[in-house]
Structures are given as C-alpha cells and as structure tokens.
mmCIF file of C-alpha atoms in Angstrom:
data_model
loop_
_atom_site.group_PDB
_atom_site.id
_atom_site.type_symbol
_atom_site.label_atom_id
_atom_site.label_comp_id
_atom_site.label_asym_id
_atom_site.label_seq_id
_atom_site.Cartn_x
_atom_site.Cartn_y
_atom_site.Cartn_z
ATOM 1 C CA UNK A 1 0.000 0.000 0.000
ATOM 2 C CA UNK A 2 1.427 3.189 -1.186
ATOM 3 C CA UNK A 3 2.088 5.805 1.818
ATOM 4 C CA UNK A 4 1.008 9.213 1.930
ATOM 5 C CA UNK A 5 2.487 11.707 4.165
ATOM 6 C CA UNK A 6 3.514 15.133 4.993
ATOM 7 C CA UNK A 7 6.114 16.879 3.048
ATOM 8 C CA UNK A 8 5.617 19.869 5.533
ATOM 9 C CA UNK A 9 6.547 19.305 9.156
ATOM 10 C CA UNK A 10 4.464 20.167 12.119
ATOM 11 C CA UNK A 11 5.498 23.556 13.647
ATOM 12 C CA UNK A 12 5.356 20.831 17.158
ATOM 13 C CA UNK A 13 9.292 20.268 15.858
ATOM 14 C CA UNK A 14 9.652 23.848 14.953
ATOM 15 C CA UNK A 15 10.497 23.611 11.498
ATOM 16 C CA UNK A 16 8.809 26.464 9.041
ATOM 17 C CA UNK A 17 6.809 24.919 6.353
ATOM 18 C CA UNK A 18 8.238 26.118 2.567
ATOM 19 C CA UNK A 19 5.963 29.206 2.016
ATOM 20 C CA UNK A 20 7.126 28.941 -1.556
ATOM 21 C CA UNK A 21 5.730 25.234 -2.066
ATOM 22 C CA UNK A 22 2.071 25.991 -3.796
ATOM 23 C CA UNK A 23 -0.864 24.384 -1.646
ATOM 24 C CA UNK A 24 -1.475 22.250 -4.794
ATOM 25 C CA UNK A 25 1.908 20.681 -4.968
ATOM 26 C CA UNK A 26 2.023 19.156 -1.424
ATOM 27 C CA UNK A 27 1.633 14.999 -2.443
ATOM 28 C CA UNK A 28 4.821 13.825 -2.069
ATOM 29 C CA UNK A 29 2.846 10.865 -3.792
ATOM 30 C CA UNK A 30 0.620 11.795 -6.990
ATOM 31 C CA UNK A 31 -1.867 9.216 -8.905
ATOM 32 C CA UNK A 32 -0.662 9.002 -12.507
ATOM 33 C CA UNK A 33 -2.509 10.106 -15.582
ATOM 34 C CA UNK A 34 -2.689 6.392 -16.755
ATOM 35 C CA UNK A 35 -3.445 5.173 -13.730
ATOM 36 C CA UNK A 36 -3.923 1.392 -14.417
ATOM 37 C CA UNK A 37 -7.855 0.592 -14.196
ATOM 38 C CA UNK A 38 -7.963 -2.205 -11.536
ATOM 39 C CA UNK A 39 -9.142 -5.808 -12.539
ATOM 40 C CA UNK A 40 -12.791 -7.057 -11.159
ATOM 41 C CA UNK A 41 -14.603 -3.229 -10.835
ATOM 42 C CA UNK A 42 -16.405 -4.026 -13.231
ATOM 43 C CA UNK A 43 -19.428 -6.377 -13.141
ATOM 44 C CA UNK A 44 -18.633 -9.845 -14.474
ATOM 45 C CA UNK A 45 -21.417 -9.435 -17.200
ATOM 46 C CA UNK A 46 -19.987 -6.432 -18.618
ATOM 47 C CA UNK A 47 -17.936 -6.256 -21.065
ATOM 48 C CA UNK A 48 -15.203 -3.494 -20.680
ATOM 49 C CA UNK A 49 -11.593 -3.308 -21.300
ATOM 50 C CA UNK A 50 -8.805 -1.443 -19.741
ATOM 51 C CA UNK A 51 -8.391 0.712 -23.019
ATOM 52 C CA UNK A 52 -10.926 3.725 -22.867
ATOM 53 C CA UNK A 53 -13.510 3.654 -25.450
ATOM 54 C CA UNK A 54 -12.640 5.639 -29.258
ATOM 55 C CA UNK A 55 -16.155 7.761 -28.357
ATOM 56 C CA UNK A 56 -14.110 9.605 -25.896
ATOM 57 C CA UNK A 57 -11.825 11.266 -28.572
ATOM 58 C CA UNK A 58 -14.963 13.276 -29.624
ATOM 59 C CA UNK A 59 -16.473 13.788 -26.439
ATOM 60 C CA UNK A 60 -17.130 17.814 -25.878
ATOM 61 C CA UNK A 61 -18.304 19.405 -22.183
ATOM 62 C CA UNK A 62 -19.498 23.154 -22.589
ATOM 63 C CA UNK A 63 -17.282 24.862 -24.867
ATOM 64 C CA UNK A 64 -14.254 22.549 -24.503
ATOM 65 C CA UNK A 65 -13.221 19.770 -26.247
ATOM 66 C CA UNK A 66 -11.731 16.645 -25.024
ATOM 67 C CA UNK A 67 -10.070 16.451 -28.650
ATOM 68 C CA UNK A 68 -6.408 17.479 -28.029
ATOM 69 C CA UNK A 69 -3.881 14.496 -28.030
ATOM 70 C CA UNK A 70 -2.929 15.487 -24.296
ATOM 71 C CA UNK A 71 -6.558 15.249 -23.081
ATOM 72 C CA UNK A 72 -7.496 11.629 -25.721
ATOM 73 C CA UNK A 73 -4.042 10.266 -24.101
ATOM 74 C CA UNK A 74 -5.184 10.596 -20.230
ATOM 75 C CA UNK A 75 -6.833 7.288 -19.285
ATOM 76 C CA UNK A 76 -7.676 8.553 -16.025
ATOM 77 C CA UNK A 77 -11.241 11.339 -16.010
ATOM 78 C CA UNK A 78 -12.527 12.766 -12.932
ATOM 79 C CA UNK A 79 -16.324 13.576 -13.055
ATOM 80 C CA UNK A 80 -17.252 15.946 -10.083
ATOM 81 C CA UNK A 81 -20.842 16.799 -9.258
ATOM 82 C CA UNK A 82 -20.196 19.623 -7.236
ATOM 83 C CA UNK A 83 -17.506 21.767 -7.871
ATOM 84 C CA UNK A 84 -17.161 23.660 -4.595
ATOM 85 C CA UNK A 85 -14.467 24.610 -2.093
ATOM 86 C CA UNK A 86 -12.599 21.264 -1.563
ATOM 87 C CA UNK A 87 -13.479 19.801 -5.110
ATOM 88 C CA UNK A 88 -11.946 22.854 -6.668
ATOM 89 C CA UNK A 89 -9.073 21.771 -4.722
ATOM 90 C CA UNK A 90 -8.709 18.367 -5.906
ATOM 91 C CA UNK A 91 -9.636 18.961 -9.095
ATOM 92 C CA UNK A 92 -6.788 21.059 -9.860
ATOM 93 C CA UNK A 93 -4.563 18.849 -8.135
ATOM 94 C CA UNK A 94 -5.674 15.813 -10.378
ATOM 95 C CA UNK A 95 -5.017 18.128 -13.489
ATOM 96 C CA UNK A 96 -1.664 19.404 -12.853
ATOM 97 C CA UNK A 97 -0.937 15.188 -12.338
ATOM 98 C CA UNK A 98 -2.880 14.936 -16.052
ATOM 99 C CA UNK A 99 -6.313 13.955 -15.166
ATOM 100 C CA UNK A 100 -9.257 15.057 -17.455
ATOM 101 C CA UNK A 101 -11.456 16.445 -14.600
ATOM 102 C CA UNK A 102 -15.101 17.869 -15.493
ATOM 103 C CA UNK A 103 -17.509 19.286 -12.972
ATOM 104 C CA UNK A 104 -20.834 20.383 -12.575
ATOM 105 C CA UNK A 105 -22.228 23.652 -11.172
ATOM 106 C CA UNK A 106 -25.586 25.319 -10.588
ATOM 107 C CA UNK A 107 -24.649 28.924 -12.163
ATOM 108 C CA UNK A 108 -24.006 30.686 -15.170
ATOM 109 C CA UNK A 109 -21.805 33.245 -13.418
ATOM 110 C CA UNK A 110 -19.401 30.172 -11.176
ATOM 111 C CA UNK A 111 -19.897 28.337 -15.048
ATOM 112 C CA UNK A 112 -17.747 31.046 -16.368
ATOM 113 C CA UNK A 113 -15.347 31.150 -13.268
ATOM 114 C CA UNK A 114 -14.419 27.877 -13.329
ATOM 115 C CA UNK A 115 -14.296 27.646 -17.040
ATOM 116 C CA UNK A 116 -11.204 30.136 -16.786
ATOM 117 C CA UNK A 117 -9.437 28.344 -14.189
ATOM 118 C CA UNK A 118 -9.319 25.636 -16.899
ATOM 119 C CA UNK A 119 -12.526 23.342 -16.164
ATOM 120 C CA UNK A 120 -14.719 21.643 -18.239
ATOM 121 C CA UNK A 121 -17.638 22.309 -16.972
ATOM 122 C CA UNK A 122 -22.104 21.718 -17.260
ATOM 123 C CA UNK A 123 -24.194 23.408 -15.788
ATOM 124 C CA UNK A 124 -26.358 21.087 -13.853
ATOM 125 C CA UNK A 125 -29.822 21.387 -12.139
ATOM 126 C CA UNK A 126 -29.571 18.280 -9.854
ATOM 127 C CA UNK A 127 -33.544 17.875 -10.040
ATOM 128 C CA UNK A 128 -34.087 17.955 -13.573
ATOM 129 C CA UNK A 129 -30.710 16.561 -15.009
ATOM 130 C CA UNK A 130 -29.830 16.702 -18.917
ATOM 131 C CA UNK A 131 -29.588 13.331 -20.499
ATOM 132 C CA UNK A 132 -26.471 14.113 -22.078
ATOM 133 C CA UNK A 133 -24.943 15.365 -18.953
ATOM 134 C CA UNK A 134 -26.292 12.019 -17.502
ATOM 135 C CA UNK A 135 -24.946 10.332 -20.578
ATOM 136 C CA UNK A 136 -21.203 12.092 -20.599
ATOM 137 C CA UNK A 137 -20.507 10.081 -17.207
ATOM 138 C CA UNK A 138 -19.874 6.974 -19.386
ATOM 139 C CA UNK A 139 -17.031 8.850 -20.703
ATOM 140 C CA UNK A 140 -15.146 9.059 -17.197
ATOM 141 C CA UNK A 141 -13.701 6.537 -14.581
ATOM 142 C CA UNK A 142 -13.836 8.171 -11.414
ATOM 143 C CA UNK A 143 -17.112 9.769 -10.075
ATOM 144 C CA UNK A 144 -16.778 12.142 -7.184
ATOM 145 C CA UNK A 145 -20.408 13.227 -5.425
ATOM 146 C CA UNK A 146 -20.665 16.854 -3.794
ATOM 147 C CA UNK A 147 -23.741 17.703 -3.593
ATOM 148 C CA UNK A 148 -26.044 18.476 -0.362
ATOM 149 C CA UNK A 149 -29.276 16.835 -0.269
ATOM 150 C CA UNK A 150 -31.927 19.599 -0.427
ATOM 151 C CA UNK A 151 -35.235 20.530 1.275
ATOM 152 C CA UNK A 152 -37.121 17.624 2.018
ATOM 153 C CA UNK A 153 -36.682 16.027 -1.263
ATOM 154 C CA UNK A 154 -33.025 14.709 -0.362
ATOM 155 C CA UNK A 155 -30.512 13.937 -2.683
ATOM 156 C CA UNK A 156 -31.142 15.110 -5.715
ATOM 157 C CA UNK A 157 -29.032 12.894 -8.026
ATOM 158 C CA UNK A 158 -30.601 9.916 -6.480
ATOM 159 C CA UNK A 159 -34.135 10.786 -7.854
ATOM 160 C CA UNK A 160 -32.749 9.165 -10.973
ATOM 161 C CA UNK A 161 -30.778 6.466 -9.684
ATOM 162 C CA UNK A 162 -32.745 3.788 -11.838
ATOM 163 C CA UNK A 163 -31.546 6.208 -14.782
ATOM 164 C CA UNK A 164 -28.113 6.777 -13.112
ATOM 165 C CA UNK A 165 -27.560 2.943 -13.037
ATOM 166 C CA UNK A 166 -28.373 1.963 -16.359
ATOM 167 C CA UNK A 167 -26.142 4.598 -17.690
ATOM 168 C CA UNK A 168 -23.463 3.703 -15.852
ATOM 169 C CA UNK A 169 -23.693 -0.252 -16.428
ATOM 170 C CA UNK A 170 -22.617 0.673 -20.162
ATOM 171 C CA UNK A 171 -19.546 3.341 -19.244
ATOM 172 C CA UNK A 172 -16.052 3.151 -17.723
ATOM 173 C CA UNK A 173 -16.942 4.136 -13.931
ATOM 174 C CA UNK A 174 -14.522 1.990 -11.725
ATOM 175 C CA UNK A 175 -14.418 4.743 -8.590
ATOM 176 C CA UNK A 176 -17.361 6.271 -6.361
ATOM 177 C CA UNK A 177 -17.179 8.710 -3.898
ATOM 178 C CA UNK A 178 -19.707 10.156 -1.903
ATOM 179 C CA UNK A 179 -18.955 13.556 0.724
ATOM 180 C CA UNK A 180 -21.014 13.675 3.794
ATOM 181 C CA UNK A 181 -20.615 14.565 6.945
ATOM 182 C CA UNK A 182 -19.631 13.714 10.658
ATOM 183 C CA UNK A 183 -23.142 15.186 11.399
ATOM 184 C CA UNK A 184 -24.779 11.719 10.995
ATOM 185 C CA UNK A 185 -23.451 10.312 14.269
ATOM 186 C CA UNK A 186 -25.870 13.039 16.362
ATOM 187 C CA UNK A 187 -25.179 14.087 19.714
ATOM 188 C CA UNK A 188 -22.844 12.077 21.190
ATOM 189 C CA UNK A 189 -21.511 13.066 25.136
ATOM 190 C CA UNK A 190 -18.236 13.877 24.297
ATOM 191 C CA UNK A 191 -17.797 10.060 23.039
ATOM 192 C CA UNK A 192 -14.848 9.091 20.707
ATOM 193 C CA UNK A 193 -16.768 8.395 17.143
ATOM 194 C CA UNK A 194 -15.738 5.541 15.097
ATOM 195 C CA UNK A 195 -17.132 4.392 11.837
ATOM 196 C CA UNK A 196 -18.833 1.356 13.709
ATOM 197 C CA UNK A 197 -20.569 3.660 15.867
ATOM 198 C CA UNK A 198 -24.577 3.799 16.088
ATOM 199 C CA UNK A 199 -25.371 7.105 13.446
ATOM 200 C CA UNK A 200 -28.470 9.031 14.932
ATOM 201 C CA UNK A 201 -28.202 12.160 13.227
ATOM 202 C CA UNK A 202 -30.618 14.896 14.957
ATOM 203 C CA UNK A 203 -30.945 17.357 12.200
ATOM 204 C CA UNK A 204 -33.117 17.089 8.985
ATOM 205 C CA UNK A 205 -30.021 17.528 6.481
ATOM 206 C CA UNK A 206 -28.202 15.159 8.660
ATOM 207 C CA UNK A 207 -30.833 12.606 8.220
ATOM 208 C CA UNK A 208 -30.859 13.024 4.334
ATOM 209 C CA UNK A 209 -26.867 13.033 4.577
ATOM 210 C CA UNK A 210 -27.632 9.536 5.797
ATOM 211 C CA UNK A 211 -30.227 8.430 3.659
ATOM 212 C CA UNK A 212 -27.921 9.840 0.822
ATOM 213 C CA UNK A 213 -24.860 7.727 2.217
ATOM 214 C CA UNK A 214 -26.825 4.628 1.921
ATOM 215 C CA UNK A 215 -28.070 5.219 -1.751
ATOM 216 C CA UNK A 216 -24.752 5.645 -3.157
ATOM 217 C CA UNK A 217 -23.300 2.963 -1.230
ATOM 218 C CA UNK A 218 -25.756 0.205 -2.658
ATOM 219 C CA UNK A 219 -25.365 2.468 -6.503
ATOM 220 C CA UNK A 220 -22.097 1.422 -6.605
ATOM 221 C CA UNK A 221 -22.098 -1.453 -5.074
ATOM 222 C CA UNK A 222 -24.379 -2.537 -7.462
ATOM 223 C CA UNK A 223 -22.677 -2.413 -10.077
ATOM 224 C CA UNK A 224 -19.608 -3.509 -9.041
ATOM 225 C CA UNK A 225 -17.367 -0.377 -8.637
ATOM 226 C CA UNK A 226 -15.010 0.646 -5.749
ATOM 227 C CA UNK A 227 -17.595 2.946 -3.175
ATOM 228 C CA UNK A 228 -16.711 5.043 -0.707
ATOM 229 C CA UNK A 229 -18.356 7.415 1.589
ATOM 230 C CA UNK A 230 -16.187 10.305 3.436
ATOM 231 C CA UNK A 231 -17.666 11.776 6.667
ATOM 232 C CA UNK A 232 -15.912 15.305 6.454
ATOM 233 C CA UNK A 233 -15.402 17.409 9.712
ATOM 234 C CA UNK A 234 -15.402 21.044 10.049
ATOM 235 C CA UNK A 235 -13.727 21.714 6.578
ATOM 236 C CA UNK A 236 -11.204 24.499 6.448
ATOM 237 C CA UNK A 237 -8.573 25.338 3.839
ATOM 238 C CA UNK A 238 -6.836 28.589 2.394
ATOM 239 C CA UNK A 239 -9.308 31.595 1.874
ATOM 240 C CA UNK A 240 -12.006 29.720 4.317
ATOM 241 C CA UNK A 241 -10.686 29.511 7.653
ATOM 242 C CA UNK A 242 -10.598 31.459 11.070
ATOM 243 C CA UNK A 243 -7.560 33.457 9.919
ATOM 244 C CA UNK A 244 -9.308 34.837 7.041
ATOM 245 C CA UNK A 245 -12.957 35.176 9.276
ATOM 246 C CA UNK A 246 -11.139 37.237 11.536
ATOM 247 C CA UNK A 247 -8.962 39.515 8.654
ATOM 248 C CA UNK A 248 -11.779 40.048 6.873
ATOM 249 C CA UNK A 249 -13.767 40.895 10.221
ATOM 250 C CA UNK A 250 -17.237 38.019 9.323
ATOM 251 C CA UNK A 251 -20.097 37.618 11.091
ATOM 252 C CA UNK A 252 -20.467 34.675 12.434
ATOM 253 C CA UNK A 253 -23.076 32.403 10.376
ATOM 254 C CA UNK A 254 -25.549 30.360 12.377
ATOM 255 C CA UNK A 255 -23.815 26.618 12.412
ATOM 256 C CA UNK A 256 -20.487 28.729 13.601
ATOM 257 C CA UNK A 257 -22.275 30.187 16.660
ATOM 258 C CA UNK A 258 -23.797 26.738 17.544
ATOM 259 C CA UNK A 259 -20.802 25.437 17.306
ATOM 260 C CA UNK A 260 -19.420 27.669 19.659
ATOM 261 C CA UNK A 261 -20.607 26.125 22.588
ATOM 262 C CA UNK A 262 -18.972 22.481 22.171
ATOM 263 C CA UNK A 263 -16.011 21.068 24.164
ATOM 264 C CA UNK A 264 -14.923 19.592 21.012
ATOM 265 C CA UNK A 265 -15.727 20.126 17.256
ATOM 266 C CA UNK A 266 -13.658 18.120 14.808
ATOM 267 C CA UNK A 267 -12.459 19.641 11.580
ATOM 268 C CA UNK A 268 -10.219 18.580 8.564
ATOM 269 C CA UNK A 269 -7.789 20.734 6.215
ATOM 270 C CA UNK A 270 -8.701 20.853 2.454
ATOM 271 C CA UNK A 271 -5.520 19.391 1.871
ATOM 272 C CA UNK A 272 -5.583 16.192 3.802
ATOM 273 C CA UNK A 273 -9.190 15.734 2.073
ATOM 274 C CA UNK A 274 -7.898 15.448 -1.408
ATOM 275 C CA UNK A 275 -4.854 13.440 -0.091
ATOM 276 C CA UNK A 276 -7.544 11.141 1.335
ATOM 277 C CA UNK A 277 -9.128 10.878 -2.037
ATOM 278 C CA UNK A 278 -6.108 10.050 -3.823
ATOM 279 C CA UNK A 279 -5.526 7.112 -0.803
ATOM 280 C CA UNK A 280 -8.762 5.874 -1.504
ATOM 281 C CA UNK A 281 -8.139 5.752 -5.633
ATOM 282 C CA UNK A 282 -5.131 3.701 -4.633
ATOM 283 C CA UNK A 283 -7.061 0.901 -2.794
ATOM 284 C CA UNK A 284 -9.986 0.607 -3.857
ATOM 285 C CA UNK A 285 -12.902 -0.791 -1.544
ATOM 286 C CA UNK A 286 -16.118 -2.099 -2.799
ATOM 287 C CA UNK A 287 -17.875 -0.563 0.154
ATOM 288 C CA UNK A 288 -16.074 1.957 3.019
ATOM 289 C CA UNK A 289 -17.138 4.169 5.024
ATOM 290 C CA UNK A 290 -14.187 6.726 6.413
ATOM 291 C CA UNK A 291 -14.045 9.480 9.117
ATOM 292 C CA UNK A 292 -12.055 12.087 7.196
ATOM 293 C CA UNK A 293 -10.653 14.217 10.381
ATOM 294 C CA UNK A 294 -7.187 15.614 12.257
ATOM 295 C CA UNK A 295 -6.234 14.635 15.173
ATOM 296 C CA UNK A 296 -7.556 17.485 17.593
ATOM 297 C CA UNK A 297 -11.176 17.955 18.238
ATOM 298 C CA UNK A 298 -10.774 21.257 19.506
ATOM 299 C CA UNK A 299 -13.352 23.698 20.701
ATOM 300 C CA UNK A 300 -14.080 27.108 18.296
ATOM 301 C CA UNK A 301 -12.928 29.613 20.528
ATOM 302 C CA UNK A 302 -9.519 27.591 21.143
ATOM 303 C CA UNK A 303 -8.790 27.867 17.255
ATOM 304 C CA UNK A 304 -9.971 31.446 17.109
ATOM 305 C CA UNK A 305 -7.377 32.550 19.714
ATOM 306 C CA UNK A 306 -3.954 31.061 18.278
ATOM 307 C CA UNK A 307 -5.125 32.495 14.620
ATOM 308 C CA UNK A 308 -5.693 35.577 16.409
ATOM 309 C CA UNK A 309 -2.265 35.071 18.050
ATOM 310 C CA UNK A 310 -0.922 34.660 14.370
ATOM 311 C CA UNK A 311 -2.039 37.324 13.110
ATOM 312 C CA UNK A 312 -1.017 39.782 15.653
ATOM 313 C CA UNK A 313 2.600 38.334 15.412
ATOM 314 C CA UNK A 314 2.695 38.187 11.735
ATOM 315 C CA UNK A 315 0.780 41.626 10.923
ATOM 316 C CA UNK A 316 0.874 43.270 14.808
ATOM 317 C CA UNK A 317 -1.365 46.303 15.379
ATOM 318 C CA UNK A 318 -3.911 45.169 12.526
ATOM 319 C CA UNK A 319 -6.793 43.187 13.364
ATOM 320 C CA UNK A 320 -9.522 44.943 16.193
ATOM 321 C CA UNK A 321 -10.417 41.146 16.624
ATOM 322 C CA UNK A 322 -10.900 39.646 19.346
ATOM 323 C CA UNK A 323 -11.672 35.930 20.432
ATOM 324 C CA UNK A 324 -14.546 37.152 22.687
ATOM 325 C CA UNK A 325 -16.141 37.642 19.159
ATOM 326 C CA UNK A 326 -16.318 34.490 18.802
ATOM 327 C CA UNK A 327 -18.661 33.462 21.905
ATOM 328 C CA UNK A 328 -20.746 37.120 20.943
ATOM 329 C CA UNK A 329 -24.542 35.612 20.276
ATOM 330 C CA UNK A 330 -23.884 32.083 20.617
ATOM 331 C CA UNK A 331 -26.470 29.769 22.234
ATOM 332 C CA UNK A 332 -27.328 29.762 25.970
ATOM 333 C CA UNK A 333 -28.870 26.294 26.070
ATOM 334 C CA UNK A 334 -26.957 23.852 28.152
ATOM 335 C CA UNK A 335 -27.691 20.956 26.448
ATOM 336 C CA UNK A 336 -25.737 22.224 23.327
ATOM 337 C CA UNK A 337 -23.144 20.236 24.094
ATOM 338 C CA UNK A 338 -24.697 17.315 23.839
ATOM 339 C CA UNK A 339 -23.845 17.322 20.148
ATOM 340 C CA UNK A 340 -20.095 17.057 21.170
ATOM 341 C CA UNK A 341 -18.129 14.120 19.620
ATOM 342 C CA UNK A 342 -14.520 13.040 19.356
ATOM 343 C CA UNK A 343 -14.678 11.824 15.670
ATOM 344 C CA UNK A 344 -11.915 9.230 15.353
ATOM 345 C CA UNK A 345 -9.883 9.024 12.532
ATOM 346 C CA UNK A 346 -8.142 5.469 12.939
ATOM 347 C CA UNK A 347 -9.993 3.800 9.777
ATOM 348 C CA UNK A 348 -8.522 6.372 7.261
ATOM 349 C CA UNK A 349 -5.006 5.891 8.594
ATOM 350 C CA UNK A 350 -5.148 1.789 8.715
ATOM 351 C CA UNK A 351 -6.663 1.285 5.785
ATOM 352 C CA UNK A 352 -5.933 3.991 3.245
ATOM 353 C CA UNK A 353 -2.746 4.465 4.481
ATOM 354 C CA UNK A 354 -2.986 8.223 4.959
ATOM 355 C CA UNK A 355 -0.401 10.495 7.390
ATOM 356 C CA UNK A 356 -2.140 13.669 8.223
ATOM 357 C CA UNK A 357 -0.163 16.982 6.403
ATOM 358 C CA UNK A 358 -2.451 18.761 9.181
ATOM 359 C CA UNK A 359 -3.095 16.830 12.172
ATOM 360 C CA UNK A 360 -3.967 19.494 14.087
ATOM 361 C CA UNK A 361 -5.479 23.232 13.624
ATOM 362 C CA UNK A 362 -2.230 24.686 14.268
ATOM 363 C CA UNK A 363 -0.300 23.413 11.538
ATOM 364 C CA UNK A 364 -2.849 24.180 9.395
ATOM 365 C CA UNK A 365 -3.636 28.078 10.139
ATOM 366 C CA UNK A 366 0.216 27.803 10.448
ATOM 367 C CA UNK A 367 0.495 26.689 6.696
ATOM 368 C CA UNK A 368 -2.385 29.000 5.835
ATOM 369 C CA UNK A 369 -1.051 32.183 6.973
ATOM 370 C CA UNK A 370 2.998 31.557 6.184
ATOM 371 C CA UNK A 371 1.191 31.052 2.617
ATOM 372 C CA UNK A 372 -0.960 34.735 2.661
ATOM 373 C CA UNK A 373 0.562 38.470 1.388
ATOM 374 C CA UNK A 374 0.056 41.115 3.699
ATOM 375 C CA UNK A 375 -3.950 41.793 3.706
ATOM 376 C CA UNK A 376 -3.772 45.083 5.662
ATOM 377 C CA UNK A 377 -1.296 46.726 2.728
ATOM 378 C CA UNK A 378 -2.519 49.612 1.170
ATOM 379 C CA UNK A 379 -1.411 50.473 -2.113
ATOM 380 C CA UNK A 380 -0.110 54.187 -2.388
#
C-alpha cells in the first residue's frame, strides 16, 4: 500500500513549512494520468476493457473539447458533481498530475469562473438533469459526489438512480465517492466516534446526509465499482478559515455560533481531504465508510485565539479582533453540548494508508497564513 504523508513538518518540531511550495503541490505521492484501471470493478457481465472507449476522442463538455492528443491520451477522467471549495481543490490537483477532470455547477456566473481556471464544466440542475450530462458520465472513470441533499426532497441525483444505473452499467466508472458529513453520528456526550458507531443524526439535512450515504453505497455497489463514503469534519482550507474570518472581520453564520458552545468540534484541512481521495483511488474498496478528520477535536474559541495570536505576530497592530467575538450571540442552552463528539480518525489511517499533512489546527492556520501576502497593505 502506497504511503502518503507530509512533506511539511508540524510547527510541534519547529520547522517552518516552505511558504514557496504551492498548496497544490504538497503529495509527495501523486496518482498518474494512466493510472492502471484495476481488474474485477467491473461487473462480471460487462464487457469493458482497460483501453478507454474511441467515443471519448470526440467527447465535448461546454465549450471545450476533449479532442487534443494530451486530453485523448489521459486514461484517467474525474467527473465531479459539485464543484465547490474542496473539489476545486482536488480537481486542480488531479489536473496538474494529467487527469481530465469535469464538474458540474448550478450557475451561469461560477460556469464562467471555473471555465477560466481551466474546467470543463455543465451546468447542472440536480432535479431535472440533462440526459447528455447524464450520458457524458460513461465517458469518465472516477465519479466524485458533492452535492447536499436539499429541502425535504433529499438527494437530488438519487431521484434518478434507476436512470443513473443503467447509464453507468454501459460506461467506464470503476471509482465512487460520496462527501457527507460527521453530522450523521448526532449528539454524542463527548464520546470518541468511530465508523462502527450507532449514526443518529438529529438534524433534517443530517438525516438526508444519511439516507444519501446509503443510496450511493448500494449504486455502486451494485454495479460492481469501488464505493466510498467520506464523513468530512469542520472543513477548512486557504481563503475559508478562522484566519481569514477574523482579517476580513465576518459575522459569524448560524452553524459557527452553535458550534461555539462544544467542548470539542472536529475539523479537517482541504488538503488532507484530497490526499484522502487520492488514498482511496489507490485501494480501492467495494464498500467503506471513512471518518475524514485531524487529530484534535478542539473547541471554536480555542482555534480562534492562536489564529488571532498569528495574526497579531505576523501583521501586529492590525486586526480589532478579538476571540470574545467568537462566543458574541452564541447559544445559551446547556444541552448544546450534547452534540459534542470526538470523531476518530483510525480507519482512514489503517486502511488507506494516509499520514495527516495537518493533524492538528495549528499546523494548518500555520500553513495558511505563512502562505498569505500582507492583507492590511494599502497600495499608495
């Protein structure tokens, strides 16, 4: 099993990450663009090869075209339904490794954004899908799921999973992955969370989370292809973590200030996601479910004070902030903390062989601020 570990060092041995090192050149290992398709994901009555199919030579998405010999060559194509903040992030990992990656996304105007970052991209409204969107998944072998269930209706994508299936028996899909959420355990007494552990989510979107987790499992498990589910934690990453909320002086939105209250809320950087994702391409499981989490289920207010602390080092006399912000508005009721949960993160380690870049909030807002320019400069 391949090994995947840090190439930046905790600042615990007081070693300075490489500012210069780009947050999307960090896998000291990277999936190849031919990654070798692995024998039995298919089902035994189908009738694929490891050679992708001539159709995919001619194969357009929006305004691109999968036509250039570069593109035709890569055997490997990530299809995203989702493209948000950590997809983005894998995504453009996988391309600068030379993946095809395409994505979905709901608007005309994040369409045209991602389309000049270099995306292929279709614009995609989950409840009412485009056959040929539907259709152009043939095309890939890796599917990667990102998108929230919604309302009451849940997830949207598996409205059509009769439709889903059978076009998906007939293509090249070999890899599944769903992204949920460490919401689906519930409240919890402070407990340490494995993946074994009974899931009794309290919320409504935590219940379709689940419902969602189960649909995609028994998808891809019925037709034979490798199936994972990822339970994220709190999800932070460059441009979206308490660093930035406190330079750019947010308001708290309303999951932050419930979250205020717990003893312990577990989180996971943006980078160890997508090295996660990469583990799980590597060894493949026909059905896993993994707790995608650091180390160090620390409480909000905790984090908020060392970035605080690192931003009055780095930039002193500029930020008004301070980390009783952070407990302004938030619940009074004392049974918050009932939701409280050390989510363990044992599984990924054992079994996809993963070594935490981040394991713990300070390496990360460590990483995230040695890699920022001076917000509070004013230009003459």
């Amino acid at each position: 099993m391949p090994s995947f570990h840090a190439t930046k060092t905790d600042p615990a041995l007081q070693i300075t990450p490489d500012i210069s090192q780009s947050a999307m050149e960090i896998y000291q290992v990277k999936i190849p663009a031919r990654f070798p398709l692995q024998a039995g994901c298919f089902p035994s009555n189908s009738k694929k090869t490891s050679t992708f199919l001539p159709r995919v030579a001619a194969f357009t998405t929006s305004s691109h075209s999968l036509t250039d010999k570069s593109e035709s060559e890569s055997q490997n194509r990530m299809f995203i339904l989702g493209m948000g903040f950590v997809c983005q992030f894998f995504a453009q990992s996988l391309k600068k490794e030379g993946w095809v990656v395409t994505g979905t996304c709901t608007s005309k105007t994040k369409k045209k954004h991602l389309e000049e970052k270099g995306f292929h991209v279709h614009l995609l409204d989950a409840n009412q899908p485009e056959l040929s969107t539907l259709d152009a998944l043939k095309c890939y072998t890796h599917l990667l799921v990102s998108i929230p269930p919604v309302g009451c209706a849940g997830d949207p994508m598996l409205q059509h999973a009769e439709l889903l299936r059978s076009t998906l028996l007939d293509g090249n899909l070999q890899w599944l992955c769903y992204l949920s959420s460490t919401s689906v355990y519930g409240h919890c007494d402070g407990a340490w969370v494995d993946e074994d552990y009974p899931t009794s989510p309290t919320s409504e979107l935590a219940k379709l989370r689940l419902d969602a987790e189960e649909g995609w499992l028994n998808l891809g498990q019925s037709l034979g292809f490798s199936t994972q589910v990822f339970r994220l934690g709190g999800i932070y990453g460059p441009g979206r973590s308490a660093v930035d909320t406190i330079i750019k002086q947010e308001p708290q939105s309303e999951g932050q200030k419930m979250r205020k209250s717990r003893q312990y809320t577990s989180r996971v950087h943006v980078e160890d996601i997508c090295q996660a994702l990469k583990a799980s391409i590597y060894t493949p499981s026909s059905r896993g479910i993994y707790n995608i989490v650091d180390d160090d289920p620390a409480p909000r207010e905790e984090v908020f004070t060392f970035a605080e602390d690192l931003i009055k080092k780095k930039w002193p006399g500029h930020t008004k902030w301070s980390s009783n912000s952070a407990s302004a508005a938030s619940p009074t009721k004392k049974d918050n903390s009932r939701g409280d949960k050390r989510v363990s993160n044992m599984r990924m380690k054992r079994e996809l062989g993963v070594r935490l870049l981040h394991p713990s909030y300070r390496s990360g807002l460590l990483s995230i601020i040695d890699q920022m320019e001076n917000p509070f400069h004013c230009s003459p």
